[in-house]
Tab-separated table of C-alpha atoms in Angstrom:
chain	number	residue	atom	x	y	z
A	166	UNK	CA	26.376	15.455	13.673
A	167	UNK	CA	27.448	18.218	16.233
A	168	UNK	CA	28.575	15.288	18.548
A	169	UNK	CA	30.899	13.718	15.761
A	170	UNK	CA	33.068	16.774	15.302
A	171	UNK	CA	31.176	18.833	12.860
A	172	UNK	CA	30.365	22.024	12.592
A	173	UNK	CA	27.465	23.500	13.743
A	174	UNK	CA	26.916	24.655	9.433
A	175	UNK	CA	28.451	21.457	8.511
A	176	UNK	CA	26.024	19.351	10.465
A	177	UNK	CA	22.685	21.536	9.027
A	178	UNK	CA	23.911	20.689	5.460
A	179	UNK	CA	25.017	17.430	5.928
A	180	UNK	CA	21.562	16.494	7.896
A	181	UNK	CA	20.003	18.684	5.107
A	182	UNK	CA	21.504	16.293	2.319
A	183	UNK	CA	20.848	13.177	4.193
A	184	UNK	CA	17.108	14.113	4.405
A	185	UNK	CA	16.734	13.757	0.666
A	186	UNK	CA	16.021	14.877	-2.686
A	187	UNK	CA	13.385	18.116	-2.367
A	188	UNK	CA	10.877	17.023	-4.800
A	189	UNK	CA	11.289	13.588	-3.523
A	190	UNK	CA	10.312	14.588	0.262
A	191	UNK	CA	7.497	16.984	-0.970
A	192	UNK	CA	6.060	14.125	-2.785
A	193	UNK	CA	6.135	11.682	-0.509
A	194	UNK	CA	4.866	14.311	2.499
A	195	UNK	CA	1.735	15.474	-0.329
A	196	UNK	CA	1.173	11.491	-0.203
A	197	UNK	CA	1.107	11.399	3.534
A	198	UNK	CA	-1.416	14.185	4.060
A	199	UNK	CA	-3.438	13.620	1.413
A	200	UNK	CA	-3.470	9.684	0.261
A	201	UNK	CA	-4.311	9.354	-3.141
A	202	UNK	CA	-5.246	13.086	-3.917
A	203	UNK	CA	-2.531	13.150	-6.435
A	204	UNK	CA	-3.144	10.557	-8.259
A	205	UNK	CA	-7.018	11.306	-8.428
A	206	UNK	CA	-6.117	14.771	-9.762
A	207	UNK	CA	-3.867	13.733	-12.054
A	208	UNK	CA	-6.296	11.052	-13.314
A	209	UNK	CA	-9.124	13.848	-13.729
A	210	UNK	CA	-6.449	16.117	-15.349
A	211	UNK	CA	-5.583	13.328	-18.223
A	212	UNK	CA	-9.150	12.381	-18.996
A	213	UNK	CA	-10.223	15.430	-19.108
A	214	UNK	CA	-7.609	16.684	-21.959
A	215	UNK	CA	-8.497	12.770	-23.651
A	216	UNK	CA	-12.191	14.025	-23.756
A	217	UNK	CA	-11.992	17.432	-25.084
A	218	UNK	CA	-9.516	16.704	-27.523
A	219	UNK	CA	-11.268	13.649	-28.749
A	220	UNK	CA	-14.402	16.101	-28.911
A	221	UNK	CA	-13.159	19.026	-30.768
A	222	UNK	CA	-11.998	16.929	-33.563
A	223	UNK	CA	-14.649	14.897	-33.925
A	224	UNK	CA	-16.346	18.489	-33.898
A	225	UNK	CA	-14.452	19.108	-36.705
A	226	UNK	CA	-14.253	16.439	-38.709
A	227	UNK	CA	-17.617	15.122	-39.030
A	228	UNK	CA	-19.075	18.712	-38.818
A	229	UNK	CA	-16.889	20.883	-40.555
A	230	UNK	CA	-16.268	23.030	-37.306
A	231	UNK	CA	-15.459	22.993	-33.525
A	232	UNK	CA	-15.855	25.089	-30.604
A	233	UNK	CA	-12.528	26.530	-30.272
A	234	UNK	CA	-13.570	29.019	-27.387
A	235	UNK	CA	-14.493	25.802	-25.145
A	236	UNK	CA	-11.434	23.855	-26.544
A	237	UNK	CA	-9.045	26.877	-25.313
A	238	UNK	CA	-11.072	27.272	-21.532
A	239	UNK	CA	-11.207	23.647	-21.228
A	240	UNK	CA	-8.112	22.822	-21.780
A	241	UNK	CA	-6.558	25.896	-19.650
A	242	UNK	CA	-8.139	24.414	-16.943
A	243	UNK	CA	-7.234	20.694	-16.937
A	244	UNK	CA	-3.784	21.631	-17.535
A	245	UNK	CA	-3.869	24.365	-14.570
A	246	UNK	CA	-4.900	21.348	-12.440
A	247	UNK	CA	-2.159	18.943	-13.700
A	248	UNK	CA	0.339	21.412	-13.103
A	249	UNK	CA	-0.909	22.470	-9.942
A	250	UNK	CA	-0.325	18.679	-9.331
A	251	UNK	CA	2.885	18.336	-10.243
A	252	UNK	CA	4.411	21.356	-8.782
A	253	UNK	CA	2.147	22.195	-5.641
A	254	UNK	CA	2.734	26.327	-5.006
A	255	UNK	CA	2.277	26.625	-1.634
A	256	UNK	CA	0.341	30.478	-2.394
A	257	UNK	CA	-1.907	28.665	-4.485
A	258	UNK	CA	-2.073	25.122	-3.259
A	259	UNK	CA	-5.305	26.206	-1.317
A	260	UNK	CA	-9.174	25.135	-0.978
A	261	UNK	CA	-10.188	27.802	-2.436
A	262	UNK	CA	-8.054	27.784	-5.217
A	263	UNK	CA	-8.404	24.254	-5.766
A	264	UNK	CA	-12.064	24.614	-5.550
A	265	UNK	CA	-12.285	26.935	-7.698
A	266	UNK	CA	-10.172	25.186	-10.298
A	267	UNK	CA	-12.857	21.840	-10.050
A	268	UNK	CA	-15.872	23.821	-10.116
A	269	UNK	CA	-14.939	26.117	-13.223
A	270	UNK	CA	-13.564	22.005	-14.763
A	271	UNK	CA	-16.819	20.552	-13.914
A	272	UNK	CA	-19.062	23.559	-15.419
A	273	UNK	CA	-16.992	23.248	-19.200
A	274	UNK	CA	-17.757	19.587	-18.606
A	275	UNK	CA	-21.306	20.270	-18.377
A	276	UNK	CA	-21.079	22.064	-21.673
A	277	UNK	CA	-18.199	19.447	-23.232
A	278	UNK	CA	-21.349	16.624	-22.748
A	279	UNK	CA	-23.562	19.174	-24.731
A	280	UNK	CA	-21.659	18.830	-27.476
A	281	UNK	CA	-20.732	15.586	-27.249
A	282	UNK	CA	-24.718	15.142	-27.260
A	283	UNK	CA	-24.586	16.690	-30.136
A	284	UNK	CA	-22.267	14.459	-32.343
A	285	UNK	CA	-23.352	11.583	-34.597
A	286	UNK	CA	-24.857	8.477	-32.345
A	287	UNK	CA	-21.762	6.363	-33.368
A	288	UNK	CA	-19.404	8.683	-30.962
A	289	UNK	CA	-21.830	10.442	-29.118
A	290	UNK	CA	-22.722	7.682	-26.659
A	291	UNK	CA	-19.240	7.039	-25.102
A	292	UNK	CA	-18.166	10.139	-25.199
A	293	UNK	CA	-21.623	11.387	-23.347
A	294	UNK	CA	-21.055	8.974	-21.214
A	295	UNK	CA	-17.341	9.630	-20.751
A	296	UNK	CA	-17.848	13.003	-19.755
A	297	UNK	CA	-20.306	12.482	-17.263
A	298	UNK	CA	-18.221	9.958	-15.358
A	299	UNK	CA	-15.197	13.038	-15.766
A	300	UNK	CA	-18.304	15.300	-14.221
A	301	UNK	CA	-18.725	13.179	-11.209
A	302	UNK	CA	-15.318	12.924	-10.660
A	303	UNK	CA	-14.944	16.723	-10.006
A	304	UNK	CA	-17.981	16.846	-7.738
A	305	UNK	CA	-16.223	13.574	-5.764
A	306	UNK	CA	-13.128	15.840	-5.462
A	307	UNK	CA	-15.079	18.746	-4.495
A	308	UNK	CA	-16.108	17.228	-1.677
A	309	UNK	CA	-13.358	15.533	-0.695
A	310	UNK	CA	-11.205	19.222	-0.671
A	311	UNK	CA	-13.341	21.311	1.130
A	312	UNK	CA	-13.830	18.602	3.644
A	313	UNK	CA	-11.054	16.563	4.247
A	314	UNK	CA	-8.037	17.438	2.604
A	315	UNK	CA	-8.321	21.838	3.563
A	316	UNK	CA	-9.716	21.466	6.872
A	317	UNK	CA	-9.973	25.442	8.541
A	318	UNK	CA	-8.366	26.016	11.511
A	319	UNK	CA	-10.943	28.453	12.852
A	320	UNK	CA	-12.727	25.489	13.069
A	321	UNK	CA	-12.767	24.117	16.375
A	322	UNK	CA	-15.959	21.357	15.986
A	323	UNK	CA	-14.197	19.206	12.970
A	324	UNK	CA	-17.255	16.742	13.033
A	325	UNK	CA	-19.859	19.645	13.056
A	326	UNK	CA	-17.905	21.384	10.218
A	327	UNK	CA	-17.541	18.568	7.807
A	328	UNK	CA	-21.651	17.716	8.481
A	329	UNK	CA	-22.128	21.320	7.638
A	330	UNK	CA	-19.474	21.530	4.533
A	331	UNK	CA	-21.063	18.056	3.246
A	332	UNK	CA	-24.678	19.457	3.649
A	333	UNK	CA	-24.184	22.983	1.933
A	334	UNK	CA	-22.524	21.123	-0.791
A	335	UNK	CA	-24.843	18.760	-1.853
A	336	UNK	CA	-27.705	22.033	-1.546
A	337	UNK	CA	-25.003	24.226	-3.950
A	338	UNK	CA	-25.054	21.626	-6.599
A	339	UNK	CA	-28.561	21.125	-6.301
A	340	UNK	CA	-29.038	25.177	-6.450
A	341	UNK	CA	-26.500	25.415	-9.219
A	342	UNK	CA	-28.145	22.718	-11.331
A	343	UNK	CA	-31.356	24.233	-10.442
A	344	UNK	CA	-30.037	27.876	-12.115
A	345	UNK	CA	-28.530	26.689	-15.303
A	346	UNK	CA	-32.108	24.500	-16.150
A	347	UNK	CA	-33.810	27.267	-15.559
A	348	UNK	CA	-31.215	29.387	-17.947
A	349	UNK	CA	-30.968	27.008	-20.485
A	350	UNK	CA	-35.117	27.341	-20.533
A	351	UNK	CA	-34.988	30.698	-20.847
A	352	UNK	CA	-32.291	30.905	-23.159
A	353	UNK	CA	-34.137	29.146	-25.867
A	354	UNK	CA	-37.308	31.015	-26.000
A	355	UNK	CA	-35.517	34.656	-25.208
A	356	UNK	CA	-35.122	36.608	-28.312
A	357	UNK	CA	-32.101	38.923	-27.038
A	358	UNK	CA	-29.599	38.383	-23.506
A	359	UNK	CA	-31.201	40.713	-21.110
A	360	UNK	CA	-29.768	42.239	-17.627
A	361	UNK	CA	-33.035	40.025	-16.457
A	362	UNK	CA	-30.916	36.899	-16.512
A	363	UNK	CA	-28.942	37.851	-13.419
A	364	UNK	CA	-32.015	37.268	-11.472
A	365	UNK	CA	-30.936	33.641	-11.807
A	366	UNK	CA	-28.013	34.106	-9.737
A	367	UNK	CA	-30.141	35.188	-6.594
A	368	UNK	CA	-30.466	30.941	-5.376
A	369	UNK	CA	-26.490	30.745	-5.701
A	370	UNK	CA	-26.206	34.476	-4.064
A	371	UNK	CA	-28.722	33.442	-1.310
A	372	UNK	CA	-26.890	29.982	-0.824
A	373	UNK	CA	-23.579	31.604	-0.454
A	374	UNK	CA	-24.297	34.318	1.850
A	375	UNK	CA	-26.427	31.192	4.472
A	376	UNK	CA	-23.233	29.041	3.989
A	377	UNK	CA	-20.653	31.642	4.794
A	378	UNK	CA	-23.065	32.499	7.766
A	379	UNK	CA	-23.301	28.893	9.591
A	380	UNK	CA	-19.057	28.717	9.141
A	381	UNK	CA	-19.009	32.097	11.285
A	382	UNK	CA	-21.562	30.621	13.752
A	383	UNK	CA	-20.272	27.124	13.981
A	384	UNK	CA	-16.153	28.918	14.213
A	385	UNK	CA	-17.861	30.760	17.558
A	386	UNK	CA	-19.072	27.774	18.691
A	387	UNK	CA	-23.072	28.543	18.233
A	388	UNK	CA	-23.931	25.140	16.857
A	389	UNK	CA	-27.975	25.382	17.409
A	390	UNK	CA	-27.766	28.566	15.740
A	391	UNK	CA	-25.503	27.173	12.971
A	392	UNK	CA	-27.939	24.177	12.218
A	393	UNK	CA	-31.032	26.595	12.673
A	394	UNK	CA	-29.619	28.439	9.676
A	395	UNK	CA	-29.410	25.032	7.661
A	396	UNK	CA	-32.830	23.904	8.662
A	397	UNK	CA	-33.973	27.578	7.023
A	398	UNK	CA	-31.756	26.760	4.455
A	399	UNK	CA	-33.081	23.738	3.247
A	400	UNK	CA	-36.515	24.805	3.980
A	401	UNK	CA	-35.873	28.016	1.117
A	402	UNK	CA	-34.531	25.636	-1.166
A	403	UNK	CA	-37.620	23.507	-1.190
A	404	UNK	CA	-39.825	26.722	-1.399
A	405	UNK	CA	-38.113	27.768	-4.557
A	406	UNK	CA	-38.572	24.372	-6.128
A	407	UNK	CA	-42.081	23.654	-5.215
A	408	UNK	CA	-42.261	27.562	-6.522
A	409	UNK	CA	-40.917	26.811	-10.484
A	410	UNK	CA	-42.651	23.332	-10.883
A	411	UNK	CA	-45.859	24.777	-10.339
């Protein structure tokens, strides 16, 4: 632009406009590093709001009343992730946060197929079965996140780190559903909530601390010592099991 006469200001704005609408180039560059993400999330984000609405007034219609505390969570979080969609924030538009936002969907999911369980055969089947495809789809997105789409840049060994985010994973969800059996259980033979309960959270606390521990190894580059941890990992895991099916 510089070269045909303009201004140094005038060419920035012209080259500015000529680059295109904003939203337009956002899109397009959201597409390009992340093909298809937006449409999956948006896809999760509309079911979901379909399946709890459909719920809660079947809830209340055939029963007379409806979980309005689940209804109000639920739907906060579907719509946080549809608008996180739409309008990416750049502070928030992070693995963590987006994590965060799919983990919290896919536990009220868990609970949205309890009561859907719970409804009258006629509309409890689909819907049961509704909201455990909805379910998977959150743990498919989970993974995809933390290991393709928010790759850390302290992480030098990209193959070692999305073995190791893949593995630890797939042991969370198997810890997590692990926990909330073994709450549930309690739960219906415990007369009164007790601090007790938070002994359940040890597995998750345990897994946590051994995942956050082979990302520090693996960032400095100590992979035997990174996959030592997992072997230990897995081996604790399969201890507990074998420990409360006996």
């Amino acid at each position: 632009m510089q070269k045909q006469g303009f201004s140094h200001e005038k060419a920035m704005e012209l080259a500015m406009a000529n680059f295109g609408d904003e939203k337009e180039v956002g899109k397009q560059l959201q597409h390009a590093l992340y093909p298809y993400r937006r449409e999956m999330m948006l896809s999760l984000a509309s079911a979901s709001l379909l399946f709890i609405y459909s719920t809660y007034l079947l809830q209340l219609f055939t029963r007379g009343h409806a979980e309005i505390t689940w209804l109000c969570l639920a739907v906060l979080i579907s719509a946080a992730i549809l608008t996180l969609t739409l309008n990416p924030i750049t502070a928030l538009h992070r693995r963590l946060t987006v994590n965060g936002l799919l983990i919290g969907h896919a536990l009220l999911s868990i609970y949205g197929s309890l009561l859907a369980m719970d409804l009258e055969t006629a509309y409890s089947i689909p819907l049961t079965i509704f909201s455990y495809a909805i379910l998977l789809f959150s743990i498919v997105l989970v993974y995809r996140t933390t290991i393709y789409d928010f790759p850390s840049s302290k992480q030098t060994l990209e193959k070692d780190a999305r073995r190791i985010h893949f593995i630890n994973i797939t042991f969370g969800l198997i810890v997590m559903a692990l926990s909330l059996f073994l709450l549930w259980a309690f739960l219906i033979f415990a007369e009164e909530i007790k601090p007790t309960l938070l002994l359940f959270t040890i597995p998750l606390v345990m897994w946590a601390i051994t995942y956050t521990i082979q990302l520090h190894l693996l960032a400095t580059g100590r992979k035997k010592w990174t996959y030592s941890v997992t072997a230990l990992q897995f081996l604790w895991i399969i201890a507990v099991i074998i420990v409360f099916t006996l």
